[in-house]
Structures are given as structure tokens and as C-alpha cells.
Short mmCIF file of N, CA and C in Angstrom, two decimals:
data_model
loop_
_atom_site.label_atom_id
_atom_site.label_comp_id
_atom_site.label_asym_id
_atom_site.label_seq_id
_atom_site.Cartn_x
_atom_site.Cartn_y
_atom_site.Cartn_z
N UNK W 1 -34.39 28.23 15.34
CA UNK W 1 -34.14 29.37 14.48
C UNK W 1 -32.63 29.63 14.42
N UNK W 2 -32.08 29.83 13.22
CA UNK W 2 -30.67 30.09 13.02
C UNK W 2 -30.41 31.57 13.14
N UNK W 3 -29.41 31.92 13.96
CA UNK W 3 -29.06 33.32 14.13
C UNK W 3 -28.40 33.83 12.86
N UNK W 4 -28.49 35.14 12.62
CA UNK W 4 -27.87 35.76 11.45
C UNK W 4 -26.37 35.52 11.46
N UNK W 5 -25.77 35.55 12.67
CA UNK W 5 -24.33 35.33 12.81
C UNK W 5 -23.94 33.93 12.33
N UNK W 6 -24.75 32.92 12.69
CA UNK W 6 -24.49 31.54 12.28
C UNK W 6 -24.60 31.39 10.77
N UNK W 7 -25.60 32.01 10.19
CA UNK W 7 -25.79 31.95 8.74
C UNK W 7 -24.61 32.60 8.03
N UNK W 8 -24.14 33.73 8.57
CA UNK W 8 -23.00 34.43 7.98
C UNK W 8 -21.74 33.58 8.07
N UNK W 9 -21.52 32.93 9.22
CA UNK W 9 -20.34 32.11 9.42
C UNK W 9 -20.38 30.89 8.51
N UNK W 10 -21.53 30.25 8.40
CA UNK W 10 -21.64 29.08 7.54
C UNK W 10 -21.43 29.46 6.08
N UNK W 11 -21.94 30.61 5.71
CA UNK W 11 -21.75 31.09 4.35
C UNK W 11 -20.26 31.35 4.11
N UNK W 12 -19.59 31.93 5.08
CA UNK W 12 -18.16 32.20 4.97
C UNK W 12 -17.40 30.88 4.80
N UNK W 13 -17.78 29.87 5.53
CA UNK W 13 -17.14 28.55 5.41
C UNK W 13 -17.27 28.02 3.99
N UNK W 14 -18.44 28.15 3.42
CA UNK W 14 -18.69 27.63 2.07
C UNK W 14 -18.05 28.49 0.98
N UNK W 15 -17.89 29.78 1.25
CA UNK W 15 -17.35 30.68 0.23
C UNK W 15 -15.83 30.79 0.25
N UNK W 16 -15.23 30.77 1.45
CA UNK W 16 -13.78 30.97 1.56
C UNK W 16 -13.29 30.32 2.84
N UNK W 17 -12.85 29.08 2.73
CA UNK W 17 -12.48 28.32 3.93
C UNK W 17 -11.27 28.93 4.64
N UNK W 18 -10.37 29.55 3.91
CA UNK W 18 -9.22 30.19 4.54
C UNK W 18 -9.68 31.35 5.42
N UNK W 19 -10.53 32.19 4.88
CA UNK W 19 -11.06 33.31 5.65
C UNK W 19 -11.85 32.79 6.85
N UNK W 20 -12.63 31.73 6.63
CA UNK W 20 -13.39 31.12 7.73
C UNK W 20 -12.45 30.62 8.82
N UNK W 21 -11.34 29.97 8.43
CA UNK W 21 -10.42 29.43 9.44
C UNK W 21 -9.74 30.57 10.21
N UNK W 22 -9.37 31.63 9.51
CA UNK W 22 -8.76 32.78 10.20
C UNK W 22 -9.75 33.43 11.16
N UNK W 23 -11.00 33.55 10.74
CA UNK W 23 -12.05 34.11 11.59
C UNK W 23 -12.28 33.21 12.81
N UNK W 24 -12.29 31.91 12.59
CA UNK W 24 -12.51 30.96 13.69
C UNK W 24 -11.36 31.03 14.69
N UNK W 25 -10.13 31.09 14.21
CA UNK W 25 -8.97 31.19 15.10
C UNK W 25 -9.05 32.48 15.91
N UNK W 26 -9.40 33.58 15.26
CA UNK W 26 -9.51 34.87 15.97
C UNK W 26 -10.57 34.78 17.06
N UNK W 27 -11.70 34.15 16.77
CA UNK W 27 -12.77 34.00 17.77
C UNK W 27 -12.32 33.10 18.91
N UNK W 28 -11.59 32.03 18.60
CA UNK W 28 -11.09 31.14 19.65
C UNK W 28 -10.11 31.88 20.56
N UNK W 29 -9.19 32.62 19.95
CA UNK W 29 -8.21 33.38 20.73
C UNK W 29 -8.87 34.44 21.60
N UNK W 30 -9.94 35.03 21.09
CA UNK W 30 -10.65 36.07 21.83
C UNK W 30 -11.61 35.49 22.87
N UNK W 31 -11.79 34.17 22.84
CA UNK W 31 -12.72 33.54 23.77
C UNK W 31 -14.17 33.75 23.37
N UNK W 32 -14.40 34.09 22.13
CA UNK W 32 -15.75 34.31 21.62
C UNK W 32 -16.35 32.99 21.14
N UNK W 33 -16.57 32.09 22.08
CA UNK W 33 -17.03 30.74 21.76
C UNK W 33 -18.48 30.70 21.30
N UNK W 34 -19.23 31.73 21.64
CA UNK W 34 -20.63 31.79 21.28
C UNK W 34 -20.84 31.93 19.77
N UNK W 35 -19.88 32.53 19.09
CA UNK W 35 -20.05 32.80 17.66
C UNK W 35 -19.21 31.89 16.77
N UNK W 36 -18.74 30.81 17.33
CA UNK W 36 -17.94 29.87 16.55
C UNK W 36 -18.87 28.90 15.81
N UNK W 37 -18.51 28.63 14.58
CA UNK W 37 -19.22 27.66 13.74
C UNK W 37 -18.75 26.27 14.16
N UNK W 38 -19.33 25.79 15.25
CA UNK W 38 -18.90 24.55 15.87
C UNK W 38 -19.04 23.34 14.94
N UNK W 39 -20.10 23.28 14.19
CA UNK W 39 -20.34 22.15 13.29
C UNK W 39 -19.18 21.99 12.29
N UNK W 40 -18.79 23.08 11.66
CA UNK W 40 -17.71 23.00 10.69
C UNK W 40 -16.34 22.86 11.35
N UNK W 41 -16.19 23.42 12.53
CA UNK W 41 -14.93 23.28 13.26
C UNK W 41 -14.70 21.80 13.60
N UNK W 42 -15.71 21.12 14.07
CA UNK W 42 -15.61 19.69 14.38
C UNK W 42 -15.28 18.91 13.11
N UNK W 43 -15.95 19.24 12.03
CA UNK W 43 -15.72 18.58 10.74
C UNK W 43 -14.26 18.74 10.30
N UNK W 44 -13.72 19.94 10.46
CA UNK W 44 -12.34 20.21 10.04
C UNK W 44 -11.33 19.49 10.93
N UNK W 45 -11.57 19.45 12.22
CA UNK W 45 -10.65 18.76 13.13
C UNK W 45 -10.66 17.26 12.84
N UNK W 46 -11.84 16.69 12.59
CA UNK W 46 -11.92 15.27 12.22
C UNK W 46 -11.17 15.00 10.92
N UNK W 47 -11.32 15.90 9.96
CA UNK W 47 -10.66 15.74 8.66
C UNK W 47 -9.14 15.78 8.81
N UNK W 48 -8.66 16.59 9.74
CA UNK W 48 -7.22 16.68 9.97
C UNK W 48 -6.67 15.33 10.42
N UNK W 49 -7.35 14.68 11.34
CA UNK W 49 -6.91 13.37 11.81
C UNK W 49 -6.95 12.33 10.71
N UNK W 50 -7.99 12.35 9.91
CA UNK W 50 -8.12 11.42 8.79
C UNK W 50 -6.99 11.66 7.80
N UNK W 51 -6.70 12.91 7.55
CA UNK W 51 -5.63 13.28 6.61
C UNK W 51 -4.28 12.73 7.05
N UNK W 52 -3.99 12.80 8.33
CA UNK W 52 -2.71 12.30 8.84
C UNK W 52 -2.63 10.78 8.68
N UNK W 53 -3.72 10.09 8.96
CA UNK W 53 -3.72 8.63 8.80
C UNK W 53 -3.58 8.24 7.33
N UNK W 54 -4.24 8.99 6.45
CA UNK W 54 -4.13 8.71 5.01
C UNK W 54 -2.71 8.95 4.52
N UNK W 55 -2.08 9.99 5.03
CA UNK W 55 -0.70 10.26 4.60
C UNK W 55 0.23 9.12 5.00
N UNK W 56 0.09 8.62 6.22
CA UNK W 56 0.92 7.49 6.65
C UNK W 56 0.67 6.29 5.74
N UNK W 57 -0.57 5.98 5.48
CA UNK W 57 -0.91 4.84 4.63
C UNK W 57 -0.33 5.02 3.23
N UNK W 58 -0.47 6.19 2.67
CA UNK W 58 0.02 6.46 1.33
C UNK W 58 1.55 6.32 1.26
N UNK W 59 2.24 6.92 2.20
CA UNK W 59 3.71 6.87 2.19
C UNK W 59 4.23 5.47 2.48
N UNK W 60 3.57 4.77 3.38
CA UNK W 60 3.97 3.40 3.69
C UNK W 60 3.72 2.47 2.50
N UNK W 61 2.62 2.68 1.79
CA UNK W 61 2.32 1.89 0.60
C UNK W 61 3.40 2.12 -0.46
N UNK W 62 3.74 3.36 -0.70
CA UNK W 62 4.78 3.68 -1.69
C UNK W 62 6.13 3.10 -1.27
N UNK W 63 6.45 3.18 0.00
CA UNK W 63 7.70 2.61 0.50
C UNK W 63 7.74 1.10 0.25
N UNK W 64 6.67 0.41 0.64
CA UNK W 64 6.64 -1.05 0.47
C UNK W 64 6.68 -1.45 -1.00
N UNK W 65 5.99 -0.72 -1.86
CA UNK W 65 6.03 -1.01 -3.30
C UNK W 65 7.46 -0.98 -3.80
N UNK W 66 8.19 0.05 -3.43
CA UNK W 66 9.54 0.20 -3.94
C UNK W 66 10.53 -0.74 -3.25
N UNK W 67 10.27 -1.08 -2.01
CA UNK W 67 11.09 -2.12 -1.37
C UNK W 67 10.88 -3.46 -2.09
N UNK W 68 9.64 -3.78 -2.39
CA UNK W 68 9.36 -5.03 -3.10
C UNK W 68 10.04 -5.05 -4.47
N UNK W 69 9.95 -3.95 -5.18
CA UNK W 69 10.60 -3.88 -6.50
C UNK W 69 12.11 -4.06 -6.35
N UNK W 70 12.69 -3.34 -5.41
CA UNK W 70 14.15 -3.36 -5.26
C UNK W 70 14.65 -4.73 -4.81
N UNK W 71 13.87 -5.39 -3.96
CA UNK W 71 14.29 -6.69 -3.43
C UNK W 71 14.06 -7.81 -4.44
N UNK W 72 12.91 -7.81 -5.11
CA UNK W 72 12.50 -8.98 -5.88
C UNK W 72 12.55 -8.85 -7.39
N UNK W 73 12.56 -7.65 -7.91
CA UNK W 73 12.53 -7.52 -9.37
C UNK W 73 13.95 -7.59 -9.90
N UNK W 74 14.22 -8.68 -10.61
CA UNK W 74 15.49 -8.88 -11.28
C UNK W 74 15.16 -8.96 -12.76
N UNK W 75 15.51 -7.94 -13.48
CA UNK W 75 15.06 -7.82 -14.86
C UNK W 75 16.03 -8.48 -15.84
N UNK W 76 15.62 -9.62 -16.43
CA UNK W 76 16.47 -10.26 -17.42
C UNK W 76 16.49 -9.43 -18.72
N UNK W 77 17.51 -9.61 -19.51
CA UNK W 77 17.69 -8.82 -20.72
C UNK W 77 16.51 -8.95 -21.68
N UNK W 78 15.99 -10.15 -21.87
CA UNK W 78 14.86 -10.31 -22.81
C UNK W 78 13.63 -9.53 -22.35
N UNK W 79 13.45 -9.43 -21.04
CA UNK W 79 12.33 -8.64 -20.51
C UNK W 79 12.56 -7.16 -20.78
N UNK W 80 13.79 -6.73 -20.62
CA UNK W 80 14.12 -5.32 -20.85
C UNK W 80 13.90 -4.93 -22.31
N UNK W 81 14.21 -5.84 -23.20
CA UNK W 81 14.04 -5.54 -24.62
C UNK W 81 12.57 -5.41 -25.00
N UNK W 82 11.70 -6.14 -24.31
CA UNK W 82 10.25 -6.05 -24.59
C UNK W 82 9.65 -4.79 -23.98
N UNK W 83 10.15 -4.41 -22.83
CA UNK W 83 9.58 -3.27 -22.11
C UNK W 83 10.71 -2.32 -21.72
N UNK W 84 11.18 -1.57 -22.65
CA UNK W 84 12.35 -0.74 -22.40
C UNK W 84 12.10 0.41 -21.43
N UNK W 85 10.84 0.68 -21.11
CA UNK W 85 10.57 1.75 -20.16
C UNK W 85 10.79 1.31 -18.72
N UNK W 86 10.99 0.03 -18.48
CA UNK W 86 11.26 -0.48 -17.14
C UNK W 86 12.70 -0.14 -16.78
N UNK W 87 12.93 0.19 -15.53
CA UNK W 87 14.28 0.55 -15.08
C UNK W 87 15.27 -0.57 -15.38
N UNK W 88 16.44 -0.18 -15.85
CA UNK W 88 17.53 -1.13 -16.03
C UNK W 88 18.09 -1.46 -14.66
N UNK W 89 18.74 -2.64 -14.52
CA UNK W 89 19.28 -2.99 -13.20
C UNK W 89 20.18 -1.90 -12.61
N UNK W 90 20.97 -1.23 -13.43
CA UNK W 90 21.83 -0.18 -12.88
C UNK W 90 21.03 1.05 -12.45
N UNK W 91 19.76 1.08 -12.82
CA UNK W 91 18.90 2.20 -12.42
C UNK W 91 18.09 1.90 -11.15
N UNK W 92 18.44 0.83 -10.46
CA UNK W 92 17.77 0.52 -9.20
C UNK W 92 17.91 1.67 -8.22
N UNK W 93 18.91 2.53 -8.47
CA UNK W 93 19.08 3.66 -7.56
C UNK W 93 17.87 4.58 -7.57
N UNK W 94 17.08 4.58 -8.65
CA UNK W 94 15.83 5.36 -8.66
C UNK W 94 14.86 4.83 -7.62
N UNK W 95 14.74 3.50 -7.55
CA UNK W 95 13.87 2.90 -6.52
C UNK W 95 14.44 3.21 -5.14
N UNK W 96 15.76 3.11 -5.01
CA UNK W 96 16.39 3.38 -3.72
C UNK W 96 16.20 4.84 -3.31
N UNK W 97 16.21 5.75 -4.26
CA UNK W 97 15.98 7.17 -3.96
C UNK W 97 14.55 7.36 -3.43
N UNK W 98 13.59 6.70 -4.06
CA UNK W 98 12.20 6.79 -3.58
C UNK W 98 12.09 6.18 -2.19
N UNK W 99 12.76 5.08 -1.97
CA UNK W 99 12.76 4.44 -0.64
C UNK W 99 13.31 5.42 0.40
N UNK W 100 14.44 6.05 0.11
CA UNK W 100 15.02 7.02 1.06
C UNK W 100 14.06 8.18 1.31
N UNK W 101 13.46 8.70 0.25
CA UNK W 101 12.54 9.84 0.40
C UNK W 101 11.33 9.47 1.24
N UNK W 102 10.73 8.31 0.98
CA UNK W 102 9.55 7.90 1.75
C UNK W 102 9.92 7.62 3.20
N UNK W 103 11.07 7.04 3.42
CA UNK W 103 11.52 6.81 4.80
C UNK W 103 11.66 8.13 5.54
N UNK W 104 12.28 9.10 4.89
CA UNK W 104 12.47 10.42 5.52
C UNK W 104 11.12 11.06 5.83
N UNK W 105 10.19 11.01 4.87
CA UNK W 105 8.88 11.64 5.06
C UNK W 105 8.06 10.92 6.14
N UNK W 106 8.15 9.60 6.21
CA UNK W 106 7.45 8.86 7.27
C UNK W 106 8.05 9.22 8.62
N UNK W 107 9.36 9.31 8.69
CA UNK W 107 10.03 9.67 9.94
C UNK W 107 9.58 11.05 10.42
N UNK W 108 9.52 12.00 9.49
CA UNK W 108 9.07 13.35 9.83
C UNK W 108 7.62 13.32 10.30
N UNK W 109 6.77 12.58 9.57
CA UNK W 109 5.35 12.49 9.93
C UNK W 109 5.18 11.89 11.33
N UNK W 110 5.94 10.85 11.63
CA UNK W 110 5.83 10.21 12.96
C UNK W 110 6.37 11.11 14.06
N UNK W 111 7.35 11.95 13.74
CA UNK W 111 7.83 12.94 14.72
C UNK W 111 6.76 13.99 14.99
N UNK W 112 6.07 14.42 13.93
CA UNK W 112 5.05 15.46 14.06
C UNK W 112 3.76 14.94 14.66
N UNK W 113 3.45 13.66 14.39
CA UNK W 113 2.20 13.06 14.87
C UNK W 113 2.54 11.71 15.52
N UNK W 114 3.13 11.74 16.71
CA UNK W 114 3.58 10.51 17.36
C UNK W 114 2.49 9.47 17.58
N UNK W 115 1.24 9.91 17.73
CA UNK W 115 0.16 8.95 17.96
C UNK W 115 -0.05 8.02 16.76
N UNK W 116 0.47 8.38 15.60
CA UNK W 116 0.36 7.48 14.44
C UNK W 116 1.14 6.18 14.67
N UNK W 117 2.11 6.22 15.56
CA UNK W 117 2.89 5.01 15.87
C UNK W 117 1.98 3.92 16.43
N UNK W 118 0.93 4.32 17.13
CA UNK W 118 0.00 3.33 17.69
C UNK W 118 -0.84 2.67 16.59
N UNK W 119 -0.85 3.26 15.42
CA UNK W 119 -1.61 2.72 14.29
C UNK W 119 -0.69 2.03 13.27
N UNK W 120 0.58 1.86 13.62
CA UNK W 120 1.56 1.33 12.69
C UNK W 120 1.17 -0.04 12.16
N UNK W 121 0.82 -0.96 13.04
CA UNK W 121 0.52 -2.33 12.59
C UNK W 121 -0.65 -2.40 11.63
N UNK W 122 -1.73 -1.71 11.95
CA UNK W 122 -2.88 -1.74 11.04
C UNK W 122 -2.57 -1.00 9.74
N UNK W 123 -1.81 0.08 9.83
CA UNK W 123 -1.41 0.80 8.62
C UNK W 123 -0.50 -0.07 7.76
N UNK W 124 0.40 -0.77 8.41
CA UNK W 124 1.31 -1.66 7.68
C UNK W 124 0.53 -2.74 6.96
N UNK W 125 -0.40 -3.39 7.65
CA UNK W 125 -1.19 -4.47 7.03
C UNK W 125 -1.94 -3.96 5.81
N UNK W 126 -2.56 -2.82 5.94
CA UNK W 126 -3.31 -2.23 4.84
C UNK W 126 -2.36 -1.86 3.69
N UNK W 127 -1.26 -1.21 4.01
CA UNK W 127 -0.29 -0.80 2.99
C UNK W 127 0.32 -2.01 2.30
N UNK W 128 0.58 -3.06 3.06
CA UNK W 128 1.16 -4.28 2.48
C UNK W 128 0.23 -4.85 1.40
N UNK W 129 -1.03 -4.98 1.72
CA UNK W 129 -1.98 -5.54 0.75
C UNK W 129 -2.06 -4.68 -0.51
N UNK W 130 -2.11 -3.37 -0.35
CA UNK W 130 -2.16 -2.46 -1.50
C UNK W 130 -0.88 -2.56 -2.32
N UNK W 131 0.25 -2.58 -1.66
CA UNK W 131 1.54 -2.65 -2.34
C UNK W 131 1.69 -3.94 -3.11
N UNK W 132 1.35 -5.02 -2.46
CA UNK W 132 1.48 -6.33 -3.10
C UNK W 132 0.62 -6.41 -4.35
N UNK W 133 -0.63 -5.96 -4.27
CA UNK W 133 -1.51 -5.96 -5.46
C UNK W 133 -0.90 -5.15 -6.59
N UNK W 134 -0.35 -4.00 -6.24
CA UNK W 134 0.21 -3.10 -7.26
C UNK W 134 1.42 -3.72 -7.96
N UNK W 135 2.36 -4.25 -7.19
CA UNK W 135 3.57 -4.81 -7.83
C UNK W 135 3.26 -6.11 -8.57
N UNK W 136 2.28 -6.86 -8.10
CA UNK W 136 1.88 -8.07 -8.82
C UNK W 136 1.31 -7.72 -10.19
N UNK W 137 0.58 -6.61 -10.27
CA UNK W 137 0.06 -6.15 -11.56
C UNK W 137 1.19 -5.67 -12.46
N UNK W 138 2.13 -4.94 -11.90
CA UNK W 138 3.23 -4.39 -12.69
C UNK W 138 4.21 -5.45 -13.17
N UNK W 139 4.44 -6.45 -12.33
CA UNK W 139 5.43 -7.48 -12.62
C UNK W 139 4.82 -8.87 -12.43
N UNK W 140 3.93 -9.28 -13.30
CA UNK W 140 3.25 -10.58 -13.12
C UNK W 140 4.21 -11.77 -13.20
N UNK W 141 5.38 -11.60 -13.80
CA UNK W 141 6.35 -12.67 -13.93
C UNK W 141 7.15 -12.90 -12.65
N UNK W 142 7.04 -11.98 -11.70
CA UNK W 142 7.83 -12.06 -10.47
C UNK W 142 6.99 -12.70 -9.36
N UNK W 143 7.61 -13.62 -8.64
CA UNK W 143 6.96 -14.25 -7.50
C UNK W 143 7.25 -13.44 -6.25
N UNK W 144 6.28 -12.66 -5.81
CA UNK W 144 6.43 -11.88 -4.59
C UNK W 144 5.89 -12.70 -3.42
N UNK W 145 6.46 -12.54 -2.24
CA UNK W 145 5.94 -13.25 -1.07
C UNK W 145 4.54 -12.72 -0.71
N UNK W 146 3.71 -13.59 -0.19
CA UNK W 146 2.35 -13.18 0.18
C UNK W 146 2.31 -12.44 1.51
N UNK W 147 3.38 -12.57 2.29
CA UNK W 147 3.49 -11.79 3.53
C UNK W 147 4.90 -11.22 3.61
N UNK W 148 5.04 -10.11 4.29
CA UNK W 148 6.32 -9.43 4.41
C UNK W 148 7.29 -10.33 5.17
N UNK W 149 8.41 -10.72 4.55
CA UNK W 149 9.30 -11.71 5.17
C UNK W 149 10.37 -11.12 6.10
N UNK W 150 10.34 -9.82 6.31
CA UNK W 150 11.37 -9.16 7.12
C UNK W 150 10.73 -8.54 8.36
N UNK W 151 11.58 -7.92 9.18
CA UNK W 151 11.06 -7.18 10.33
C UNK W 151 10.15 -6.07 9.82
N UNK W 152 9.06 -5.83 10.54
CA UNK W 152 8.10 -4.83 10.09
C UNK W 152 7.88 -3.70 11.08
N UNK W 153 8.73 -3.64 12.10
CA UNK W 153 8.61 -2.55 13.06
C UNK W 153 9.07 -1.24 12.41
N UNK W 154 8.74 -0.14 13.02
CA UNK W 154 9.04 1.18 12.45
C UNK W 154 10.53 1.34 12.20
N UNK W 155 11.34 1.09 13.20
CA UNK W 155 12.78 1.30 13.07
C UNK W 155 13.37 0.47 11.92
N UNK W 156 12.99 -0.78 11.83
CA UNK W 156 13.52 -1.64 10.77
C UNK W 156 13.12 -1.14 9.39
N UNK W 157 11.87 -0.80 9.24
CA UNK W 157 11.40 -0.35 7.93
C UNK W 157 12.03 0.98 7.51
N UNK W 158 12.38 1.79 8.47
CA UNK W 158 12.96 3.09 8.14
C UNK W 158 14.49 3.04 8.03
N UNK W 159 15.11 1.94 8.45
CA UNK W 159 16.57 1.90 8.48
C UNK W 159 17.22 0.80 7.63
N UNK W 160 16.62 -0.37 7.60
CA UNK W 160 17.30 -1.52 6.99
C UNK W 160 17.14 -1.53 5.47
N UNK W 161 18.26 -1.73 4.78
CA UNK W 161 18.23 -1.93 3.33
C UNK W 161 18.09 -3.43 3.09
N UNK W 162 16.87 -3.90 3.03
CA UNK W 162 16.58 -5.33 2.99
C UNK W 162 17.17 -6.04 1.77
N UNK W 163 17.44 -5.32 0.70
CA UNK W 163 17.96 -5.93 -0.52
C UNK W 163 19.45 -6.24 -0.44
N UNK W 164 20.13 -5.69 0.55
CA UNK W 164 21.57 -5.95 0.69
C UNK W 164 21.79 -7.25 1.44
N UNK W 165 22.83 -7.95 1.08
CA UNK W 165 23.15 -9.21 1.75
C UNK W 165 23.54 -8.95 3.19
N UNK W 166 23.10 -9.83 4.11
CA UNK W 166 23.42 -9.64 5.53
C UNK W 166 24.90 -9.83 5.82
#
């Protein structure tokens, strides 16, 4: 049998998640564990972890896409005339700006959620495959490497401008 309190809490969760979260925090702080909507609390905590992993994957994918573009896309004039919406070579700074932004956001994310560092390799592998598929669709005339040819550790990816000559 479901208590009236549980029904009220579950209804609150479905009607106004912000109010539900504030109510849940108040109950936790007060030590009122008996009246906590444990089912939804567990669901929300799990979702938080998933969200952090998705953010790393998304930002890493975007970073790799733009690194690939900046390193490998050399736009000849005839290509530019056919597709004038593609960045001109002097506009590579747009890709570089996105690279800097994603690097900064990944760095912040890893500072806030250090345990994501333990998932770096699997996140990188997943992001690499997604990035490669995307840039191959965008630039079918460009030969992209099938595997990342540079260092792939966190520090290297967040610091090295791979497109610059050594």
C-alpha cells in the first residue's frame, strides 16, 4: 500500500521537478529520510552521472572534429567557388576559436568531475569515431587518417596545436 505522503511526493516530482528537488534537499538536511522519494532520487543521481559523461563525449567530439578540420582541410580555390559557405583559409581562426573554447570547457569539466579522467580513453575512442564520420561526410574529398595520429592523452589534447609545424 502506498502512503499518502509517497503519492504526494511522486506527484510533486511529476508536476514540478524543481519544487520536488528543493523539498527533497530540505528533507535530507532535516534528516527526514522516511519521507524521501527514494525511487526518483536514485533516478536523478544516476542521470547526473550520465549527463557528465555525455558532456565529456559531446565536447571531445566537437574538439576532435575541429582539430581534424584545422589540420587536414586545405581548401583549394575551385572548391571554395563551388561551396562559398565553407570557411576560407584565412578564416581557420573560427575553427581555432572553437578548439580553444572546447579545450577550456573540457578542462573545467575535468576539474569539476575528476573521475571523468578515468573514462578518458573510452570517451576518446567513441568521440574519435563520431568525429571522423562527421568530417568525412562534410569533406569527402579530404583523406582523413583512420586513427588519431598524435598524442591522445588529456594534456596533449588540451594544449598542443597539432596543425602547427613542430
